[in-house]
Amino acid sequence: ILLEEQPLGIKDLAINGYDLMDIGMKQGKEIGNMLNMLLEAVLEDSSLNNKNSLLEMARFQCLKGVYFY
């Protein structure tokens, strides 16, 4: 895993909570929940760990859920 530079935690994601707030997510536990969901996706497919893919996934989840203001 370390040789492939796969993410091991939320801090290893290509985005952070500020990026999610920039797309309109509420500050608070929703940010943490979204980052955990994105980490799970990246752990399954490390090619998703780039800013564009992660923000697209977050936007899609926001449209399905209650993550926006």
Short mmCIF file of C-alpha atoms in Angstrom, two decimals:
data_model
loop_
_atom_site.label_atom_id
_atom_site.label_comp_id
_atom_site.label_asym_id
_atom_site.label_seq_id
_atom_site.Cartn_x
_atom_site.Cartn_y
_atom_site.Cartn_z
CA ILE A 1 0.00 0.00 0.00
CA LEU A 2 2.71 2.50 0.94
CA LEU A 3 4.66 1.87 -2.26
CA GLU A 4 1.60 2.74 -4.32
CA GLU A 5 1.00 5.88 -2.21
CA GLN A 6 -2.59 4.89 -1.51
CA PRO A 7 -4.43 7.04 1.01
CA LEU A 8 -4.61 5.67 4.53
CA GLY A 9 -6.78 8.36 6.08
CA ILE A 10 -8.81 11.47 5.41
CA LYS A 11 -5.68 13.64 5.50
CA ASP A 12 -4.40 11.71 2.46
CA LEU A 13 -7.37 12.68 0.28
CA ALA A 14 -6.81 15.15 -2.57
CA ILE A 15 -9.48 17.44 -1.03
CA ASN A 16 -10.33 18.66 2.44
CA GLY A 17 -13.25 20.18 4.29
CA TYR A 18 -12.55 23.65 2.90
CA ASP A 19 -12.93 22.32 -0.63
CA LEU A 20 -16.31 20.87 0.32
CA MET A 21 -17.44 24.16 1.87
CA ASP A 22 -16.37 25.92 -1.34
CA ILE A 23 -18.94 23.86 -3.24
CA GLY A 24 -21.65 24.76 -0.74
CA MET A 25 -21.59 22.08 1.92
CA LYS A 26 -22.63 22.95 5.46
CA GLN A 27 -19.87 23.27 7.99
CA GLY A 28 -20.10 20.58 10.65
CA LYS A 29 -20.47 16.84 10.88
CA GLU A 30 -21.69 16.63 7.28
CA ILE A 31 -18.19 17.53 6.12
CA GLY A 32 -16.69 14.69 8.16
CA ASN A 33 -19.32 12.26 6.95
CA MET A 34 -18.65 13.20 3.33
CA LEU A 35 -14.86 12.91 3.74
CA ASN A 36 -15.31 9.45 5.27
CA MET A 37 -17.55 8.39 2.37
CA LEU A 38 -15.00 9.71 -0.13
CA LEU A 39 -12.17 7.91 1.68
CA GLU A 40 -14.08 4.62 1.45
CA ALA A 41 -14.48 5.13 -2.30
CA VAL A 42 -10.78 5.96 -2.72
CA LEU A 43 -9.72 2.94 -0.67
CA GLU A 44 -11.63 0.80 -3.18
CA ASP A 45 -10.23 2.66 -6.21
CA SER A 46 -7.18 4.84 -5.58
CA SER A 47 -7.47 6.42 -9.05
CA LEU A 48 -10.40 8.45 -7.67
CA ASN A 49 -8.05 10.37 -5.36
CA ASN A 50 -7.88 13.56 -7.37
CA LYS A 51 -9.62 16.85 -6.75
CA ASN A 52 -11.92 16.74 -9.77
CA SER A 53 -13.19 13.21 -9.15
CA LEU A 54 -13.71 13.72 -5.44
CA LEU A 55 -15.56 17.02 -5.87
CA GLU A 56 -17.75 15.47 -8.57
CA MET A 57 -18.59 12.58 -6.24
CA ALA A 58 -19.31 15.02 -3.40
CA ARG A 59 -21.59 17.14 -5.61
CA PHE A 60 -23.49 14.01 -6.69
CA GLN A 61 -23.94 12.90 -3.08
CA CYS A 62 -25.09 16.39 -2.13
CA LEU A 63 -27.75 16.29 -4.83
CA LYS A 64 -29.00 13.01 -3.37
CA GLY A 65 -28.78 14.09 0.27
CA VAL A 66 -29.03 17.01 2.63
CA TYR A 67 -25.45 18.25 2.55
CA PHE A 68 -26.06 21.69 0.98
CA TYR A 69 -27.36 24.77 2.81
#
